[in-house]
XYZ file of C-alpha atoms in Angstrom:
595
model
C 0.000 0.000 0.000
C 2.586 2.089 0.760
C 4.088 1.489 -2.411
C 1.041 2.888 -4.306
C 0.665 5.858 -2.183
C 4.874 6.614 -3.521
C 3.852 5.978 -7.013
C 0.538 8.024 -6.473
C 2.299 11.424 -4.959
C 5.099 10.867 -7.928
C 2.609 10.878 -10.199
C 0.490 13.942 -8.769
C 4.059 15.765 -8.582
C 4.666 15.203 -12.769
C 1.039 16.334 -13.357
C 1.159 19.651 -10.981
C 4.539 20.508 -12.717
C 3.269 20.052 -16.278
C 3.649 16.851 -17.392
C -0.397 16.287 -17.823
C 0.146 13.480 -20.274
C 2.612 11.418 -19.392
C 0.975 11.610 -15.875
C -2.122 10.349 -17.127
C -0.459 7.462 -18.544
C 0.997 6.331 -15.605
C -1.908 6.528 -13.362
C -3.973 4.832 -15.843
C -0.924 1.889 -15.556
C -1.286 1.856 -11.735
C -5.260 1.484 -12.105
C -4.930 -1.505 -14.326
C -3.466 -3.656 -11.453
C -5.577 -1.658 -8.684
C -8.739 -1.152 -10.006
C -10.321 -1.261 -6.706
C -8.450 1.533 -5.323
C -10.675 4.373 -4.490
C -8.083 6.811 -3.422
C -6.387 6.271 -6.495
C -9.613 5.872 -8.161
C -10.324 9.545 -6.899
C -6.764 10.978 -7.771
C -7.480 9.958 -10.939
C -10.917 11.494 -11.390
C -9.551 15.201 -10.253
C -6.791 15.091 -13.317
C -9.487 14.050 -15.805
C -11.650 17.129 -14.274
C -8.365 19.174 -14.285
C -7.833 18.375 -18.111
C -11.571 19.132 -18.605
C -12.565 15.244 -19.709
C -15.622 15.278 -18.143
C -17.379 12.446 -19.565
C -14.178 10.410 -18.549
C -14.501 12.064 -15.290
C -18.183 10.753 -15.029
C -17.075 6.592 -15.885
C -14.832 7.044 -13.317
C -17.053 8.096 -10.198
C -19.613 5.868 -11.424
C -16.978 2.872 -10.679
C -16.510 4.440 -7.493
C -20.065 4.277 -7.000
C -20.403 0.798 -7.804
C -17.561 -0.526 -5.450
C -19.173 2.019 -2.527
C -22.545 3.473 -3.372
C -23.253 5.393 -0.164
C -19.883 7.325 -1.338
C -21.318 10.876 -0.425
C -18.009 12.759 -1.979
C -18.244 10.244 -5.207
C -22.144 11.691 -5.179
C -20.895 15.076 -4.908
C -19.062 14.903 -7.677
C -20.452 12.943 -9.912
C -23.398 15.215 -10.392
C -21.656 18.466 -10.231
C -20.212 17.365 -12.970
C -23.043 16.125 -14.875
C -23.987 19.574 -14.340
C -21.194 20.841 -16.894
C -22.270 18.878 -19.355
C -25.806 19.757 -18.709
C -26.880 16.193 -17.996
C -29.893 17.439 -15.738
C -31.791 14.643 -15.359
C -28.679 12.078 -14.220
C -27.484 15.507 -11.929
C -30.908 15.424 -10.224
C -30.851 11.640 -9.366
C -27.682 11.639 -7.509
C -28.507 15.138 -5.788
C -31.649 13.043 -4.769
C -29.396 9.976 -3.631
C -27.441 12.737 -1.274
C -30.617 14.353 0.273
C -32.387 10.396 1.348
C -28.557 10.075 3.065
C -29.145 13.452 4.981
C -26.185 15.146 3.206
C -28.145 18.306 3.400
C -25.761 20.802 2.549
C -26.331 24.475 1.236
C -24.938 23.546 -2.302
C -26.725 20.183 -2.829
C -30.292 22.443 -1.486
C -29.243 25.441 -3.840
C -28.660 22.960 -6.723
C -31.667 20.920 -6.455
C -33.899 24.437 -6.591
C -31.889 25.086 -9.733
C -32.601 21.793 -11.456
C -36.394 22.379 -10.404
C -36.053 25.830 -11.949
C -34.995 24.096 -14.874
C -37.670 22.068 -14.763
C -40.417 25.047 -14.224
C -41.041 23.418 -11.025
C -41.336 26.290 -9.679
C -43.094 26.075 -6.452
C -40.884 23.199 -5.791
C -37.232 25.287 -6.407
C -38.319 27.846 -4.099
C -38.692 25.143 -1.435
C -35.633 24.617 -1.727
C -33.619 27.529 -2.442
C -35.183 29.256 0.798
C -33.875 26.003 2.772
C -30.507 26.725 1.243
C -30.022 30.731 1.451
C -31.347 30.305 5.288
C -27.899 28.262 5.433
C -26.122 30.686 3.780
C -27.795 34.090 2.904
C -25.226 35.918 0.911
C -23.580 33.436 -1.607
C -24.557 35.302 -4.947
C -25.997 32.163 -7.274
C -28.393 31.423 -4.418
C -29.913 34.332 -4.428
C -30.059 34.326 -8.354
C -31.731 31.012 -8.043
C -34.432 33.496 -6.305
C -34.577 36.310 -8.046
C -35.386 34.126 -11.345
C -38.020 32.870 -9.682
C -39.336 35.787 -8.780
C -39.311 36.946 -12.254
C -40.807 33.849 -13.602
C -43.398 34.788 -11.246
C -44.081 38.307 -12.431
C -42.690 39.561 -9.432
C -39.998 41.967 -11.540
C -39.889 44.434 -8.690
C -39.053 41.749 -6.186
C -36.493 40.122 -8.602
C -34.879 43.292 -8.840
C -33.676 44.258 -5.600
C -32.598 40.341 -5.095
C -29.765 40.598 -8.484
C -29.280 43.965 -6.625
C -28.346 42.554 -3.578
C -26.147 39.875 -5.639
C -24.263 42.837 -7.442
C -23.659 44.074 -3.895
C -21.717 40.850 -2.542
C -20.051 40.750 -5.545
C -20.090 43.614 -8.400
C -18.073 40.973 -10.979
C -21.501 38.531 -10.729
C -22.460 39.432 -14.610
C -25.487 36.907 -14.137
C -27.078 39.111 -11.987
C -26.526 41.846 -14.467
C -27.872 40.298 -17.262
C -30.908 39.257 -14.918
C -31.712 43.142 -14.202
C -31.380 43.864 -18.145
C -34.167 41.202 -18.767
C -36.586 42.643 -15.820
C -36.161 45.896 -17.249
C -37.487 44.382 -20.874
C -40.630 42.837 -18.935
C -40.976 46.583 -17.668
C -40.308 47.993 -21.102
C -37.997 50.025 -20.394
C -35.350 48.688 -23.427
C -32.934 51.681 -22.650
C -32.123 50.333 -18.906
C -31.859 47.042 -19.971
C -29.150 47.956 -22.633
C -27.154 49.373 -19.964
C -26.966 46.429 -17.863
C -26.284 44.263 -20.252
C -23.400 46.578 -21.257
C -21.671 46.482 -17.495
C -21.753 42.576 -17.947
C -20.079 42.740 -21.422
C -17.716 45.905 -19.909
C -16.736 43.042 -16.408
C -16.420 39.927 -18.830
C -15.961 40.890 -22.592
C -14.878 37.266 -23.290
C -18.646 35.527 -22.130
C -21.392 35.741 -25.216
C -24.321 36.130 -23.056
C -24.269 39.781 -22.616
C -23.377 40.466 -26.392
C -26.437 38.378 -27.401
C -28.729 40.595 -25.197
C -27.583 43.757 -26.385
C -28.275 42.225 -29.723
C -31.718 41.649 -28.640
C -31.740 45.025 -27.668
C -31.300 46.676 -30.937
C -33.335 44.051 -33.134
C -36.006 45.338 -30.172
C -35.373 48.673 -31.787
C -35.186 47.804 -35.287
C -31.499 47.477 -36.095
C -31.078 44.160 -36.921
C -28.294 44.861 -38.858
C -26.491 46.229 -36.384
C -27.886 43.453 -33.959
C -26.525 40.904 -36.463
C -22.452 42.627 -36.071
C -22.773 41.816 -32.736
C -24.395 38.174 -32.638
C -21.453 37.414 -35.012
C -19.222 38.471 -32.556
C -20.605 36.462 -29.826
C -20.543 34.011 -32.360
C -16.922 33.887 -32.573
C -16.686 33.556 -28.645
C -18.888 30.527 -28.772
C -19.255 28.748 -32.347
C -21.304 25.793 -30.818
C -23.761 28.059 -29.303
C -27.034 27.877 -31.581
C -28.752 30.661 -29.873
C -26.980 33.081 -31.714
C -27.577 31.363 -34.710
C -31.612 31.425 -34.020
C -31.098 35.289 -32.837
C -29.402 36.070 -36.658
C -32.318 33.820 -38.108
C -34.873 35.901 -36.164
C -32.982 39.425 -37.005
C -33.108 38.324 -40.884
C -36.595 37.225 -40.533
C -37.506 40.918 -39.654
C -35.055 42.426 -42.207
C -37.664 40.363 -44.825
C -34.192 38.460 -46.249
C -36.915 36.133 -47.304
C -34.199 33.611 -49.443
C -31.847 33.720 -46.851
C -34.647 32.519 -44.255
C -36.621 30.082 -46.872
C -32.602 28.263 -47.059
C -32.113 28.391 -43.610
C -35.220 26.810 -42.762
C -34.749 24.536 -45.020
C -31.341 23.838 -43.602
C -32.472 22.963 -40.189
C -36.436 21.792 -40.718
C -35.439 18.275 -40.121
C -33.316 18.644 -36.841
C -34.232 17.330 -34.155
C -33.796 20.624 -32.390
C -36.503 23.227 -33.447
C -37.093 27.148 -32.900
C -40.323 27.200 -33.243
C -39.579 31.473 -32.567
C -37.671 31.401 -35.340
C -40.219 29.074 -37.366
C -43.199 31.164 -36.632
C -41.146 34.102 -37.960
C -40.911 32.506 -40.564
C -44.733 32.357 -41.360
C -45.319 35.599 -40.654
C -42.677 36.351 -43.509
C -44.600 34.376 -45.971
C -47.945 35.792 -44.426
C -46.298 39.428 -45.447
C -45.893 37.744 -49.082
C -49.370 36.336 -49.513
C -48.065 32.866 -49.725
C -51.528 31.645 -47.278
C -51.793 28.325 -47.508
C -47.506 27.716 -46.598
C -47.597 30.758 -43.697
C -50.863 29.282 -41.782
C -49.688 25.658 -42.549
C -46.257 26.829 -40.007
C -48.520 29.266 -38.017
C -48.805 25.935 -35.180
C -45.827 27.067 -34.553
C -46.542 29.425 -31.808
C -48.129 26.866 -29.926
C -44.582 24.951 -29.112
C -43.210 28.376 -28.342
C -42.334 28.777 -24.598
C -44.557 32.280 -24.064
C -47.599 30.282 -25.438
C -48.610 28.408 -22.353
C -47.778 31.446 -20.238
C -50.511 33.367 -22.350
C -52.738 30.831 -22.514
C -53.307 29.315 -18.788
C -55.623 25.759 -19.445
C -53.100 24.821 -22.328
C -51.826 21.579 -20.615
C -55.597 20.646 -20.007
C -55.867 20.926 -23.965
C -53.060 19.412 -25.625
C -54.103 15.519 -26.028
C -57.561 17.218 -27.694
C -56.014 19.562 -30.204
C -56.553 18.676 -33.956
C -53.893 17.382 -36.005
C -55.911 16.598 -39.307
C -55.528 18.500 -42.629
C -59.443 18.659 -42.389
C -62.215 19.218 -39.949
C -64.593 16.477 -39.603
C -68.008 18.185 -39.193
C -69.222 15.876 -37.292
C -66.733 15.633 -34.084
C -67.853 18.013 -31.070
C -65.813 20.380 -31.461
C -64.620 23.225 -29.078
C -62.385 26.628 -30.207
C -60.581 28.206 -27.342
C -59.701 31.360 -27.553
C -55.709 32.915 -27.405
C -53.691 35.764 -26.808
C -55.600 39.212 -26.704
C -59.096 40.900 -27.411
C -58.032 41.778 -30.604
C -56.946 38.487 -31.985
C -59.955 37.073 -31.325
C -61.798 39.429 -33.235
C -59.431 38.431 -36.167
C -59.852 34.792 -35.970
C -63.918 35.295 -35.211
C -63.890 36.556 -38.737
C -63.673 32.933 -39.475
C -66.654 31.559 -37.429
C -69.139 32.409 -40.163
C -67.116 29.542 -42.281
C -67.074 27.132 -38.956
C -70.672 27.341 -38.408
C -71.454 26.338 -42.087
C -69.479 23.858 -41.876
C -69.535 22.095 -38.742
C -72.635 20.654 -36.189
C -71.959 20.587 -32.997
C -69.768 23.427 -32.013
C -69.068 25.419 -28.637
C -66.608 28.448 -28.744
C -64.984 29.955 -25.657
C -64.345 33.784 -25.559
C -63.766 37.014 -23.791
C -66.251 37.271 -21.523
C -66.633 40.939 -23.209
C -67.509 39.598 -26.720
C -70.033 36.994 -25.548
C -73.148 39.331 -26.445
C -71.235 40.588 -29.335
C -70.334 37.251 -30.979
C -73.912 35.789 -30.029
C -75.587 38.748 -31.517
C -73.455 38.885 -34.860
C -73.673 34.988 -35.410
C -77.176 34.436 -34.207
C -76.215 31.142 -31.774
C -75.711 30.355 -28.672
C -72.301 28.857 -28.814
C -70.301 31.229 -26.909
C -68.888 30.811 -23.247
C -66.574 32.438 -21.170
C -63.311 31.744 -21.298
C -62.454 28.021 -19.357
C -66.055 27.219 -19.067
C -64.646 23.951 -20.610
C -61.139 24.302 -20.794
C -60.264 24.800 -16.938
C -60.547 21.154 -16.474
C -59.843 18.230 -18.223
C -62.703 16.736 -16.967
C -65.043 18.965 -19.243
C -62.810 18.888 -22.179
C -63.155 15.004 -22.000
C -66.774 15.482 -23.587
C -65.361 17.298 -26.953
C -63.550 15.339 -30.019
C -61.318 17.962 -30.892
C -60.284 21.052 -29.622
C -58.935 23.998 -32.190
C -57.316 27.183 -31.119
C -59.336 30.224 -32.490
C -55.856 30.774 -34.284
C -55.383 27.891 -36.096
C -58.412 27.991 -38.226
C -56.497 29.998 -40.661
C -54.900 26.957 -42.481
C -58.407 25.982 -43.085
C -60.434 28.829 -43.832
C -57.787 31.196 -45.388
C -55.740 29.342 -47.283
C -55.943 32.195 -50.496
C -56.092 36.494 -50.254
C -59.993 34.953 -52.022
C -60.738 33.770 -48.734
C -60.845 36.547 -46.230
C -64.272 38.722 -45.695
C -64.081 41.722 -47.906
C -67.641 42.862 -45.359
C -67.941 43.723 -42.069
C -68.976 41.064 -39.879
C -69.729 42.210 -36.609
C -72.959 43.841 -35.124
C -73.762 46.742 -32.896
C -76.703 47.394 -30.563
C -79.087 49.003 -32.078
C -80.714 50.921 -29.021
C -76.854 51.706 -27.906
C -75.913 52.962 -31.514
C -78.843 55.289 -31.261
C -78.252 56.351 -27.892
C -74.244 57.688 -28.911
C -75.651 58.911 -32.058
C -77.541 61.432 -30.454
C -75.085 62.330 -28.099
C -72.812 63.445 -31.069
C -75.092 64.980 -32.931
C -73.870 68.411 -31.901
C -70.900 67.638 -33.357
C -72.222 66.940 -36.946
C -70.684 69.721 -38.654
C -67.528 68.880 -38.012
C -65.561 65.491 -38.995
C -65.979 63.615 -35.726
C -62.744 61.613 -35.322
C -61.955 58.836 -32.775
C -58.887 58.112 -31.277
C -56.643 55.895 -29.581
C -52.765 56.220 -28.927
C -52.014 53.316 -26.545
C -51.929 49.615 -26.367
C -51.026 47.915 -23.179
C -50.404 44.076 -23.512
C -46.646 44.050 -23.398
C -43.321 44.824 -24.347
C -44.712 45.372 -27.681
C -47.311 46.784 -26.514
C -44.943 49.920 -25.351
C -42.689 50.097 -28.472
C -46.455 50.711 -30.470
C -47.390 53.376 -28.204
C -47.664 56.852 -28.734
C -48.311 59.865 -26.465
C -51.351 61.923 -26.522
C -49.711 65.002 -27.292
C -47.984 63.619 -30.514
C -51.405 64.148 -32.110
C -52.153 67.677 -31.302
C -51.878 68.838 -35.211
C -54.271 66.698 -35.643
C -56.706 69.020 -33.906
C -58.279 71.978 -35.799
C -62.061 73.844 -36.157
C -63.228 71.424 -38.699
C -63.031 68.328 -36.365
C -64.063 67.003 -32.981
C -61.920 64.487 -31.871
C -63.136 61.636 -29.821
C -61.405 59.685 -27.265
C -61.478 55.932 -27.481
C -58.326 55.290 -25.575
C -59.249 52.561 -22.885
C -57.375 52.953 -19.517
C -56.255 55.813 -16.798
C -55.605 58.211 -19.392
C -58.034 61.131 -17.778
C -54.876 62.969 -17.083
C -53.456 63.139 -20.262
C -56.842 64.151 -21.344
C -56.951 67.337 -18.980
C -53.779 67.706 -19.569
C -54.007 68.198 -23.781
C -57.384 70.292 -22.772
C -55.546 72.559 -20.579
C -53.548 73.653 -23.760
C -56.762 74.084 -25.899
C -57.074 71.044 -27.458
C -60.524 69.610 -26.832
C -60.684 66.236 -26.719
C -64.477 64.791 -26.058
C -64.672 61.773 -23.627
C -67.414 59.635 -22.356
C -67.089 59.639 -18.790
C -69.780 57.484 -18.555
C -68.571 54.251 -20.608
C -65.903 52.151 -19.455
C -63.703 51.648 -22.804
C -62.155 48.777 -21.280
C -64.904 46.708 -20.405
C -67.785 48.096 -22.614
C -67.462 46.797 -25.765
C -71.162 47.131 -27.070
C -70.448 51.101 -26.045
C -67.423 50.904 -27.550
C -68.390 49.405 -31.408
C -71.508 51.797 -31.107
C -68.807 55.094 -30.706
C -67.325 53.377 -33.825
C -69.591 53.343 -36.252
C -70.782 57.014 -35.178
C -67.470 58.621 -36.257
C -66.339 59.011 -39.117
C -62.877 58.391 -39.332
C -60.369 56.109 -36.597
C -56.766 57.005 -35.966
C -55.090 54.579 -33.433
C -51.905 52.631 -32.941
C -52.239 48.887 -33.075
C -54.726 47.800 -29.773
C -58.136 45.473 -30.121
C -60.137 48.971 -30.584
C -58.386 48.912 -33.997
C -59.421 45.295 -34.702
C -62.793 46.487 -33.533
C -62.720 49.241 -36.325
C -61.814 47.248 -39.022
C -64.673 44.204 -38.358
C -67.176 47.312 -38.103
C -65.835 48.596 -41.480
C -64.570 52.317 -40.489
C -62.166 54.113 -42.212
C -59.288 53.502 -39.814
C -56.071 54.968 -40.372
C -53.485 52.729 -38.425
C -49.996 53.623 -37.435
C -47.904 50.927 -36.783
C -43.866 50.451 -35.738
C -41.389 49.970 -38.356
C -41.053 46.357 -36.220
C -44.728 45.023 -37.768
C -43.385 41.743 -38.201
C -44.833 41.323 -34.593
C -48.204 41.967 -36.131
C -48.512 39.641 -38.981
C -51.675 41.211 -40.141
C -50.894 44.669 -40.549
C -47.068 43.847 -42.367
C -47.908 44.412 -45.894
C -45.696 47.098 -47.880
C -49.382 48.310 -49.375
C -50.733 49.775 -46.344
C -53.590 47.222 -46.474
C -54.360 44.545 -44.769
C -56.118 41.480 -46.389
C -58.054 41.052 -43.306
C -60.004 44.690 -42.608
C -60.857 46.339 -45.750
C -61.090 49.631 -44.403
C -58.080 49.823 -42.629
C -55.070 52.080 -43.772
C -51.709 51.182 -42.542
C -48.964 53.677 -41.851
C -45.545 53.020 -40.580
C -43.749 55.421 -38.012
C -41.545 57.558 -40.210
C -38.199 59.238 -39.042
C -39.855 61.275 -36.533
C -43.541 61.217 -34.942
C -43.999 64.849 -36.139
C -43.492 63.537 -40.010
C -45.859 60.564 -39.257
C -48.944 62.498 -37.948
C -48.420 65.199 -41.081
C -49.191 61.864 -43.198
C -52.334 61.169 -40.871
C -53.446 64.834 -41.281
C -53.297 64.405 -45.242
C -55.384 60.867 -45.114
C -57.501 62.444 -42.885
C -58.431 65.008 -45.657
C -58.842 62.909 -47.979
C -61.683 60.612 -46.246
């Protein structure tokens, strides 16, 4: 024995003073003859670690483990290091193995939460992190453990002044920095995220994490050229990362590079790996190109898309139903569940008129809003609320299929032929006469609604405009009519204060009226808004809306066309934000004429 612990130290001496290989080759020699040997077994395992063989690494400790499988420092290290491969699953099991033997130490606790973090588990990963920072409160990854939880919970605030405290114990912790850069994009605020990203690119230049945000950044802000420079050059830190390959797939998907996207698609449709970001970009590109029947056939695509089940909250209750066939049988029971916002599903309702001739036994969930609207304008009562069905498995047993309100397009509009040239919803009579005569005063002038905000999201800011960009639209001749849903009596007062007179109804509650709301529309005679369900409302009413969108309308497949129309509302006019606001709203005033 004492021989081998000689040869061992000899050994350990060569590889600390350079000699890696021949080192190697030795110890390997010794094994052969003691392959029992578990201190040399663990010597061995730290010099394939220190030489970064990993996998070799891993066949080693699980030998160990097999000759002694309560070995808690085998354990240890077996799954730390399936952690650097990213072997999550196999990491997991042994950090499992060390909490049944009671080895409950902060690192074993902090990496379990991460795993279940991982895993969205995340009720489970805060157990466990909060067992591990009460052991140790101020080690920096713990605590970023929690503060992406807190995010993940919407709790951006929260998950701020946790990377905060991170930054504090240790202002080189560039996790923490990107962390604050991506709270401050859920608070749209895209100029504070930049910066944060740029002090964890300014403390480690050589890392491609921070590059790739700022990237993000600018394709945010429509320079996806520029964006593209610098995904290269994270690119060149990190060739095998194939994020940064998506990211320039995404950025030339919104430059319209449609033969460089239709070869890269091709190029990677049959890997086993799939964006499905990057693939629904890609229909919207051939949406933008009328090519129908290919964009809606790849429009699933947002379903597989990790925001999707955030959006939409019973979509794990729905999944085994949805409908895979190229056709709908009419007669399965069938149920459409509504996604995303207000205004996509007055889109997609565009289509029900084709569902109901088509199939017999149909139930549609919706907006609670739109339930009068939609029974009213279809005359049947097929409309419930929102998870009436869908909250529970239970109830969705009882349908054959289930079809997201969205994916009716590859059915029903599979040609420009195919959408409604007419408008397909219906007011309230008794309402539309009761706003009619409360703007009759205003019938000798052009009575003009508008709307200047749209709330949803991060996109939701980057489409938003202030009140006070519109005040040349103001003059004698018109009355301008406010149709902006939300706490915007300030900026109301505020623009009237300065003698522009805006008229409000006080008594309607934009945001939850909806019958009010369609009944303002069709007593105006002209619409100016930014892109918000209002608009969407407009356009199935058949105003003349005049529609200013971001340069970035690749977000908003239906309103990207270089024509200014939009297949889907024929009375819609579509401008895009020039080089300054002041530019854009002289174009408005000229439509505005015109109409």
């Amino acid at each position: 024995m004492q021989k081998i612990n000689d040869k061992t130290i000899s050994i350990v001496e060569k590889f600390n003073a350079g000699d890696k290989e021949k080192a190697l080759k030795e110890i390997e020699f010794l094994l052969s003859s003691n392959e029992k040997n578990l201190d040399l077994l663990f010597v061995y395992t730290k010099m394939l670690i220190s030489v970064n063989q990993i996998d070799k690494a891993i066949s080693i400790l699980s030998k160990i483990l097999l000759l002694e499988p309560k070995n808690n420092l085998a354990i240890e290290m077996i799954y730390v290091n399936l952690l650097k491969v990213k072997k999550f699953e196999k990491a997991e099991h042994y950090i499992d193995k060390l909490l049944k033997l009671k080895n409950i130490k902060y690192g074993v606790l902090r990496d379990k939460a991460y795993l279940r973090y991982l895993r969205k588990d995340l009720k489970e990963s805060e157990i466990f992190i909060s067992k591990a920072l009460s052991l140790n409160p101020n080690e920096v990854f713990g605590l970023n453990i929690l503060g992406l939880l807190k995010m993940s919970s919407k709790k951006i605030f929260e998950s701020i002044k946790i990377f905060e405290k991170a930054i504090s114990l240790d202002k080189n912790y560039t996790d923490s920095y990107n962390n604050i850069g991506k709270c401050y994009i859920d608070l749209e605020n895209l100029n504070v995220a930049y910066l944060y990203f740029k002090k964890a690119y300014r403390i480690n230049p050589k890392i491609d994490l921070p590059i790739i945000n700022i990237a993000n950044i600018l394709s945010l802000k429509d320079k996806n050229k520029l964006a593209i420079k610098f995904l290269l050059k994270a690119k060149n830190l990190n060739p095998k990362n194939i994020i940064i390959d998506e990211n320039i797939a995404m950025c030339k998907c919104r430059l319209k590079d449609f033969k460089w996207v239709q070869n890269y698609y091709n190029s990677t449709k049959n890997k086993k790996h799939q964006n499905f970001d990057f693939i629904l970009g890609y229909s919207y590109l051939l949406l933008s190109k009328y090519k129908f029947d290919e964009g809606f056939k790849l429009f699933d695509a947002r379903l597989l898309t990790n925001k999707f089940p955030e959006k939409n909250v019973y979509h794990k209750n729905i999944l085994d139903k949805l409908i895979k066939e190229d056709e709908i049988n009419p007669d399965n029971k069938i149920l459409i569940v509504k996604e995303q916002g207000v205004g996509d599903e007055i889109l997609f309702s565009s289509m029900y008129y084709n569902l109901i001739n088509q199939c017999n036994n149909l139930s549609i969930e919706c907006d609670e809003r739109l339930i009068k609207i939609f029974k009213r304008t279809y005359k049947k009562n097929i409309f419930f609320k929102y998870g009436y069905f869908s909250s529970t498995k239970k109830n969705i047993k009882r349908f054959d299929k289930v079809i997201y309100a969205g994916s009716l397009t590859k059915y029903f509009r599979k040609n420009k032929s195919d959408f409604t040239k007419k408008p397909f919803l219906k007011s309230n009579i008794n309402i539309d006469n009761n706003i009619c005569e409360k703007l009759n005063k205003f019938n000798k002038t052009k009575k003009i609604g508008l709307s200047w905000k749209s709330v949803v999201n991060i996109y939701g800011g980057l489409k938003s405009l202030d009140l006070k960009n519109f005040e040349k639209i103001f003059n004698n001749d018109r009355t301008i009519i406010n149709l902006q849903y939300g706490d915007v009596n300030k900026e109301i007062n505020d623009l009237n204060s300065y003698g522009y007179k805006i008229y409000n109804f006080n008594e309607i509650d934009l945001f939850n009226d909806f019958d009010s709301v369609i009944s303002i529309l069709k007593n105006i005679d002209i619409f100016v808004t930014v892109s918000n369900s209002t608009a969407h409302f407009a356009g199935a009413l058949g105003v003349p809306t005049i529609l200013i969108c971001p340069k970035k309308s690749s977000t908003y497949y239906y309103w990207d066309y270089e024509n200014g129309k939009t297949p889907w509302y024929e009375s819609v006019s579509i401008i895009k934000l020039e080089s300054s606001i002041g530019k854009t709203i002289d174009l408005v005033n000229k439509m505005i004429d015109k109409i």
